[in-house]
Amino acid sequence: MEHVRAPIDQDSVSRILIVDDHPLYNDALESALELVFAECDIRKASNLSDALAEAKTGFDPELVMFDLKLPDVIGISGFVSLRQQLPDAKILVISSLASFDLVQSLLKEGACGFLPKDTSARALRSVLAEITNGRTYVPKEYQTPSNCDGQAVEFDHPKLADLTPQQQRIMKLICCGKPNKQIAYELSLAEATVKAHITALLRRLGVSNRTQAVVMVEGAMAAQRAAEPEARAFLKH
């Protein structure tokens, strides 16, 4: 991922909260941030409950680095809860799960940006410059919906594999960020029929909305192709 080097004021952020349940990544991110921001108070939490507890102690972070995949969180509900607790903080979501629909939902809920977990430390510095200068950062691949076809796909996950072929096609288009009207057009269905399929597939997956379904699908697909970012980075060396 290419980034233009941007200037950054080392004193622009003095309090940071890292929320991530992976100890090695947590420590590595802390070390990277210490090189960017001088004399910064950096605190860490391994789950949403600890993050909320940290905020209630009076710690008021200016920047939060937030992982979506936490043990006590479903979908983007954790992000929404933290956003409500820390309304003035810039929250940069860092995750191995991503789709256009998911990223756009996070932005609508108030995220200042989205960062894939396999981003390099050098690129991180440029992203932080964007964020601290008041801009929103989103990788190019998540700025517009992907070009997706309507073919059925195989999911290596008990609940996902149990979807009907039509539900799988619809789920794939949901992951591409397509609205119901567009899905209906691409699959030559009535919009009411699409809505009925979505209601049924959400019930079958045990989730309450499209975003939670996308998180489940992205997680299953990442596991299916052994594509956790830490594993990809390790295999490159």
mmCIF file of C-alpha atoms in Angstrom:
data_model
loop_
_atom_site.group_PDB
_atom_site.id
_atom_site.type_symbol
_atom_site.label_atom_id
_atom_site.label_comp_id
_atom_site.label_asym_id
_atom_site.label_seq_id
_atom_site.Cartn_x
_atom_site.Cartn_y
_atom_site.Cartn_z
ATOM 1 C CA MET A 1 0.000 0.000 0.000
ATOM 2 C CA GLU A 2 1.531 3.294 -1.108
ATOM 3 C CA HIS A 3 1.259 6.461 0.935
ATOM 4 C CA VAL A 4 2.639 9.941 0.390
ATOM 5 C CA ARG A 5 4.772 10.956 3.338
ATOM 6 C CA ALA A 6 2.921 13.682 5.266
ATOM 7 C CA PRO A 7 4.238 15.966 8.023
ATOM 8 C CA ILE A 8 3.128 15.151 11.535
ATOM 9 C CA ASP A 9 3.384 17.169 14.731
ATOM 10 C CA GLN A 10 4.793 14.842 17.397
ATOM 11 C CA ASP A 11 3.065 16.878 20.115
ATOM 12 C CA SER A 12 -0.348 16.854 18.400
ATOM 13 C CA VAL A 13 -1.507 13.782 20.349
ATOM 14 C CA SER A 14 -0.659 13.249 24.008
ATOM 15 C CA ARG A 15 -3.125 10.509 25.035
ATOM 16 C CA ILE A 16 -3.836 7.301 23.097
ATOM 17 C CA LEU A 17 -5.895 4.220 23.897
ATOM 18 C CA ILE A 18 -5.173 0.943 22.058
ATOM 19 C CA VAL A 19 -7.989 -1.615 22.124
ATOM 20 C CA ASP A 20 -6.848 -4.992 20.776
ATOM 21 C CA ASP A 21 -6.918 -8.502 22.231
ATOM 22 C CA HIS A 22 -3.763 -9.728 20.448
ATOM 23 C CA PRO A 23 -0.835 -9.116 22.865
ATOM 24 C CA LEU A 24 1.934 -9.116 20.244
ATOM 25 C CA TYR A 25 0.082 -6.756 17.912
ATOM 26 C CA ASN A 26 -0.883 -4.595 20.882
ATOM 27 C CA ASP A 27 2.744 -4.209 21.952
ATOM 28 C CA ALA A 28 3.986 -3.681 18.387
ATOM 29 C CA LEU A 29 1.411 -0.932 17.802
ATOM 30 C CA GLU A 30 2.389 0.739 21.063
ATOM 31 C CA SER A 31 6.057 0.751 20.014
ATOM 32 C CA ALA A 32 5.176 2.204 16.607
ATOM 33 C CA LEU A 33 3.091 4.969 18.180
ATOM 34 C CA GLU A 34 5.855 5.855 20.627
ATOM 35 C CA LEU A 35 8.111 6.576 17.660
ATOM 36 C CA VAL A 36 5.521 8.932 16.172
ATOM 37 C CA PHE A 37 4.278 10.859 19.203
ATOM 38 C CA ALA A 38 6.756 12.197 21.740
ATOM 39 C CA GLU A 39 6.032 11.689 25.453
ATOM 40 C CA CYS A 40 2.572 10.304 24.766
ATOM 41 C CA ASP A 41 0.505 8.577 27.470
ATOM 42 C CA ILE A 42 -0.436 5.292 25.769
ATOM 43 C CA ARG A 43 -2.787 2.886 27.521
ATOM 44 C CA LYS A 44 -3.981 -0.529 26.360
ATOM 45 C CA ALA A 45 -7.128 -2.605 26.736
ATOM 46 C CA SER A 46 -7.688 -6.166 25.537
ATOM 47 C CA ASN A 47 -11.480 -5.966 25.283
ATOM 48 C CA LEU A 48 -14.339 -3.483 25.131
ATOM 49 C CA SER A 49 -15.153 -3.742 28.848
ATOM 50 C CA ASP A 50 -11.605 -2.775 29.817
ATOM 51 C CA ALA A 51 -11.634 0.074 27.301
ATOM 52 C CA LEU A 52 -14.875 1.479 28.709
ATOM 53 C CA ALA A 53 -13.549 1.062 32.258
ATOM 54 C CA GLU A 54 -10.377 2.948 31.292
ATOM 55 C CA ALA A 55 -12.475 5.794 29.918
ATOM 56 C CA LYS A 56 -14.553 5.945 33.101
ATOM 57 C CA THR A 57 -11.431 6.465 35.221
ATOM 58 C CA GLY A 58 -11.112 9.930 33.717
ATOM 59 C CA PHE A 59 -8.592 9.023 31.022
ATOM 60 C CA ASP A 60 -9.643 11.058 27.994
ATOM 61 C CA PRO A 61 -7.762 9.795 24.915
ATOM 62 C CA GLU A 62 -7.441 12.039 21.895
ATOM 63 C CA LEU A 63 -6.892 9.026 19.648
ATOM 64 C CA VAL A 64 -8.217 5.465 19.938
ATOM 65 C CA MET A 65 -6.850 2.589 17.871
ATOM 66 C CA PHE A 66 -9.752 0.124 17.883
ATOM 67 C CA ASP A 67 -9.820 -3.502 16.705
ATOM 68 C CA LEU A 68 -13.247 -4.809 15.652
ATOM 69 C CA LYS A 69 -12.531 -8.428 16.591
ATOM 70 C CA LEU A 70 -12.826 -8.353 20.379
ATOM 71 C CA PRO A 71 -13.981 -11.243 22.600
ATOM 72 C CA ASP A 72 -16.905 -9.275 24.082
ATOM 73 C CA VAL A 73 -18.134 -7.589 20.872
ATOM 74 C CA ILE A 74 -20.517 -8.551 18.057
ATOM 75 C CA GLY A 75 -20.380 -6.589 14.811
ATOM 76 C CA ILE A 76 -19.786 -2.861 15.173
ATOM 77 C CA SER A 77 -21.726 -2.610 18.434
ATOM 78 C CA GLY A 78 -18.470 -2.280 20.371
ATOM 79 C CA PHE A 79 -17.368 0.631 18.252
ATOM 80 C CA VAL A 80 -20.736 2.345 18.737
ATOM 81 C CA SER A 81 -20.519 1.912 22.526
ATOM 82 C CA LEU A 82 -17.012 3.343 22.663
ATOM 83 C CA ARG A 83 -17.996 6.221 20.364
ATOM 84 C CA GLN A 84 -20.778 7.127 22.797
ATOM 85 C CA GLN A 85 -18.401 6.941 25.769
ATOM 86 C CA LEU A 86 -15.666 8.990 24.043
ATOM 87 C CA PRO A 87 -17.535 11.414 21.748
ATOM 88 C CA ASP A 88 -14.563 13.762 21.288
ATOM 89 C CA ALA A 89 -11.886 11.150 20.533
ATOM 90 C CA LYS A 90 -10.713 10.286 17.046
ATOM 91 C CA ILE A 91 -11.319 6.542 16.655
ATOM 92 C CA LEU A 92 -9.281 4.776 13.991
ATOM 93 C CA VAL A 93 -10.559 1.255 13.377
ATOM 94 C CA ILE A 94 -7.878 -1.362 12.745
ATOM 95 C CA SER A 95 -9.039 -4.770 11.599
ATOM 96 C CA SER A 96 -8.299 -7.804 9.455
ATOM 97 C CA LEU A 97 -11.983 -7.850 8.474
ATOM 98 C CA ALA A 98 -13.033 -5.385 5.815
ATOM 99 C CA SER A 99 -15.536 -4.736 3.064
ATOM 100 C CA PHE A 100 -16.956 -1.613 1.492
ATOM 101 C CA ASP A 101 -20.219 -2.041 3.399
ATOM 102 C CA LEU A 102 -18.485 -2.537 6.747
ATOM 103 C CA VAL A 103 -16.068 0.385 6.339
ATOM 104 C CA GLN A 104 -18.811 2.755 5.206
ATOM 105 C CA SER A 105 -20.976 1.737 8.184
ATOM 106 C CA LEU A 106 -18.117 2.557 10.548
ATOM 107 C CA LEU A 107 -17.610 5.954 8.936
ATOM 108 C CA LYS A 108 -21.320 6.727 9.300
ATOM 109 C CA GLU A 109 -21.047 5.875 13.005
ATOM 110 C CA GLY A 110 -18.221 8.376 13.433
ATOM 111 C CA ALA A 111 -14.937 6.558 12.761
ATOM 112 C CA CYS A 112 -12.128 8.846 11.609
ATOM 113 C CA GLY A 113 -10.786 6.108 9.378
ATOM 114 C CA PHE A 114 -10.123 2.452 8.716
ATOM 115 C CA LEU A 115 -6.753 0.728 8.643
ATOM 116 C CA PRO A 116 -6.073 -2.901 7.603
ATOM 117 C CA LYS A 117 -4.021 -4.783 10.174
ATOM 118 C CA ASP A 118 -1.300 -5.628 7.669
ATOM 119 C CA THR A 119 -0.404 -1.952 7.199
ATOM 120 C CA SER A 120 3.328 -1.287 7.616
ATOM 121 C CA ALA A 121 4.721 0.972 10.353
ATOM 122 C CA ARG A 122 5.896 3.409 7.681
ATOM 123 C CA ALA A 123 2.417 3.648 6.163
ATOM 124 C CA LEU A 124 0.920 3.986 9.637
ATOM 125 C CA ARG A 125 2.846 7.221 10.154
ATOM 126 C CA SER A 126 1.312 8.730 7.003
ATOM 127 C CA VAL A 127 -2.162 7.612 8.048
ATOM 128 C CA LEU A 128 -1.728 9.175 11.480
ATOM 129 C CA ALA A 129 -0.676 12.429 9.815
ATOM 130 C CA GLU A 130 -3.924 12.407 7.846
ATOM 131 C CA ILE A 131 -5.986 11.723 10.958
ATOM 132 C CA THR A 132 -4.295 14.303 13.193
ATOM 133 C CA ASN A 133 -4.708 16.925 10.468
ATOM 134 C CA GLY A 134 -8.455 16.443 10.629
ATOM 135 C CA ARG A 135 -8.909 14.246 7.568
ATOM 136 C CA THR A 136 -10.523 10.830 7.228
ATOM 137 C CA TYR A 137 -8.445 7.905 6.026
ATOM 138 C CA VAL A 138 -9.886 5.012 4.005
ATOM 139 C CA PRO A 139 -7.814 2.739 1.723
ATOM 140 C CA LYS A 140 -8.687 3.097 -1.957
ATOM 141 C CA GLU A 141 -10.064 -0.431 -2.150
ATOM 142 C CA TYR A 142 -12.814 0.474 0.347
ATOM 143 C CA GLN A 143 -13.754 3.875 -1.058
ATOM 144 C CA THR A 144 -16.036 2.401 -3.735
ATOM 145 C CA PRO A 145 -17.960 -0.884 -3.945
ATOM 146 C CA SER A 146 -16.082 -3.821 -5.419
ATOM 147 C CA ASN A 147 -17.016 -5.185 -8.827
ATOM 148 C CA CYS A 148 -18.864 -8.355 -7.854
ATOM 149 C CA ASP A 149 -20.856 -10.817 -9.860
ATOM 150 C CA GLY A 150 -23.862 -12.696 -8.592
ATOM 151 C CA GLN A 151 -22.384 -16.190 -8.658
ATOM 152 C CA ALA A 152 -22.860 -18.390 -5.620
ATOM 153 C CA VAL A 153 -19.795 -18.836 -3.440
ATOM 154 C CA GLU A 154 -18.827 -21.547 -0.978
ATOM 155 C CA PHE A 155 -18.407 -20.545 2.666
ATOM 156 C CA ASP A 156 -16.372 -22.711 5.021
ATOM 157 C CA HIS A 157 -18.527 -21.951 8.050
ATOM 158 C CA PRO A 158 -21.450 -24.062 9.374
ATOM 159 C CA LYS A 159 -24.018 -21.261 9.344
ATOM 160 C CA LEU A 160 -22.837 -19.687 6.100
ATOM 161 C CA ALA A 161 -22.614 -22.986 4.253
ATOM 162 C CA ASP A 162 -26.218 -23.643 5.224
ATOM 163 C CA LEU A 163 -27.454 -20.661 3.194
ATOM 164 C CA THR A 164 -29.353 -21.449 0.009
ATOM 165 C CA PRO A 165 -27.552 -20.644 -3.289
ATOM 166 C CA GLN A 166 -29.777 -17.581 -3.751
ATOM 167 C CA GLN A 167 -29.054 -16.386 -0.216
ATOM 168 C CA GLN A 168 -25.333 -16.853 -0.857
ATOM 169 C CA ARG A 169 -25.583 -14.703 -3.997
ATOM 170 C CA ILE A 170 -27.419 -12.021 -2.067
ATOM 171 C CA MET A 171 -24.939 -12.208 0.820
ATOM 172 C CA LYS A 172 -22.038 -11.746 -1.583
ATOM 173 C CA LEU A 173 -23.662 -8.628 -3.060
ATOM 174 C CA ILE A 174 -24.324 -7.287 0.445
ATOM 175 C CA CYS A 175 -20.589 -7.643 1.143
ATOM 176 C CA CYS A 176 -19.974 -5.572 -1.994
ATOM 177 C CA GLY A 177 -22.040 -2.759 -0.507
ATOM 178 C CA LYS A 178 -24.981 -3.168 -2.893
ATOM 179 C CA PRO A 179 -28.353 -1.763 -1.702
ATOM 180 C CA ASN A 180 -31.503 -3.877 -1.965
ATOM 181 C CA LYS A 181 -32.647 -2.132 -5.132
ATOM 182 C CA GLN A 182 -29.358 -2.905 -6.909
ATOM 183 C CA ILE A 183 -29.374 -6.506 -5.689
ATOM 184 C CA ALA A 184 -32.897 -6.920 -7.024
ATOM 185 C CA TYR A 185 -31.819 -5.530 -10.397
ATOM 186 C CA GLU A 186 -28.705 -7.704 -10.704
ATOM 187 C CA LEU A 187 -30.521 -10.904 -9.737
ATOM 188 C CA SER A 188 -33.739 -10.083 -11.628
ATOM 189 C CA LEU A 189 -35.820 -10.246 -8.459
ATOM 190 C CA ALA A 190 -38.497 -8.047 -6.961
ATOM 191 C CA GLU A 191 -37.145 -5.788 -4.213
ATOM 192 C CA ALA A 192 -39.688 -7.265 -1.793
ATOM 193 C CA THR A 193 -38.291 -10.721 -2.578
ATOM 194 C CA VAL A 194 -34.757 -9.528 -1.827
ATOM 195 C CA LYS A 195 -35.917 -8.096 1.497
ATOM 196 C CA ALA A 196 -37.548 -11.424 2.360
ATOM 197 C CA HIS A 197 -34.350 -13.317 1.481
ATOM 198 C CA ILE A 198 -32.270 -10.938 3.623
ATOM 199 C CA THR A 199 -34.626 -11.318 6.579
ATOM 200 C CA ALA A 200 -34.375 -15.101 6.272
ATOM 201 C CA LEU A 201 -30.587 -15.189 5.932
ATOM 202 C CA LEU A 202 -30.091 -12.822 8.891
ATOM 203 C CA ARG A 203 -32.295 -15.106 10.990
ATOM 204 C CA ARG A 204 -30.352 -18.161 9.818
ATOM 205 C CA LEU A 205 -27.019 -16.523 10.641
ATOM 206 C CA GLY A 206 -28.286 -15.406 14.039
ATOM 207 C CA VAL A 207 -27.483 -11.730 13.478
ATOM 208 C CA SER A 208 -29.698 -8.657 13.572
ATOM 209 C CA ASN A 209 -28.437 -6.549 10.658
ATOM 210 C CA ARG A 210 -26.443 -6.521 7.426
ATOM 211 C CA THR A 211 -23.269 -5.210 9.039
ATOM 212 C CA GLN A 212 -23.106 -8.067 11.540
ATOM 213 C CA ALA A 213 -23.654 -10.496 8.665
ATOM 214 C CA VAL A 214 -20.767 -8.898 6.735
ATOM 215 C CA VAL A 215 -18.483 -9.254 9.771
ATOM 216 C CA MET A 216 -19.359 -12.949 10.013
ATOM 217 C CA VAL A 217 -18.788 -13.541 6.305
ATOM 218 C CA GLU A 218 -15.491 -11.642 6.201
ATOM 219 C CA GLY A 219 -14.266 -13.612 9.216
ATOM 220 C CA ALA A 220 -15.207 -16.926 7.648
ATOM 221 C CA MET A 221 -13.599 -16.044 4.331
ATOM 222 C CA ALA A 222 -10.392 -14.877 6.031
ATOM 223 C CA ALA A 223 -10.152 -18.155 7.939
ATOM 224 C CA GLN A 224 -11.013 -20.143 4.797
ATOM 225 C CA ARG A 225 -8.068 -18.758 2.859
ATOM 226 C CA ALA A 226 -5.754 -18.539 5.911
ATOM 227 C CA ALA A 227 -5.562 -14.809 5.331
ATOM 228 C CA GLU A 228 -5.074 -13.345 8.782
ATOM 229 C CA PRO A 229 -2.725 -10.372 8.182
ATOM 230 C CA GLU A 230 -0.176 -11.527 10.756
ATOM 231 C CA ALA A 231 0.071 -14.869 8.952
ATOM 232 C CA ARG A 232 0.397 -13.194 5.545
ATOM 233 C CA ALA A 233 3.169 -10.915 6.790
ATOM 234 C CA PHE A 234 4.999 -13.867 8.370
ATOM 235 C CA LEU A 235 4.851 -15.953 5.189
ATOM 236 C CA LYS A 236 6.377 -13.136 3.141
ATOM 237 C CA HIS A 237 9.696 -13.493 4.964
#
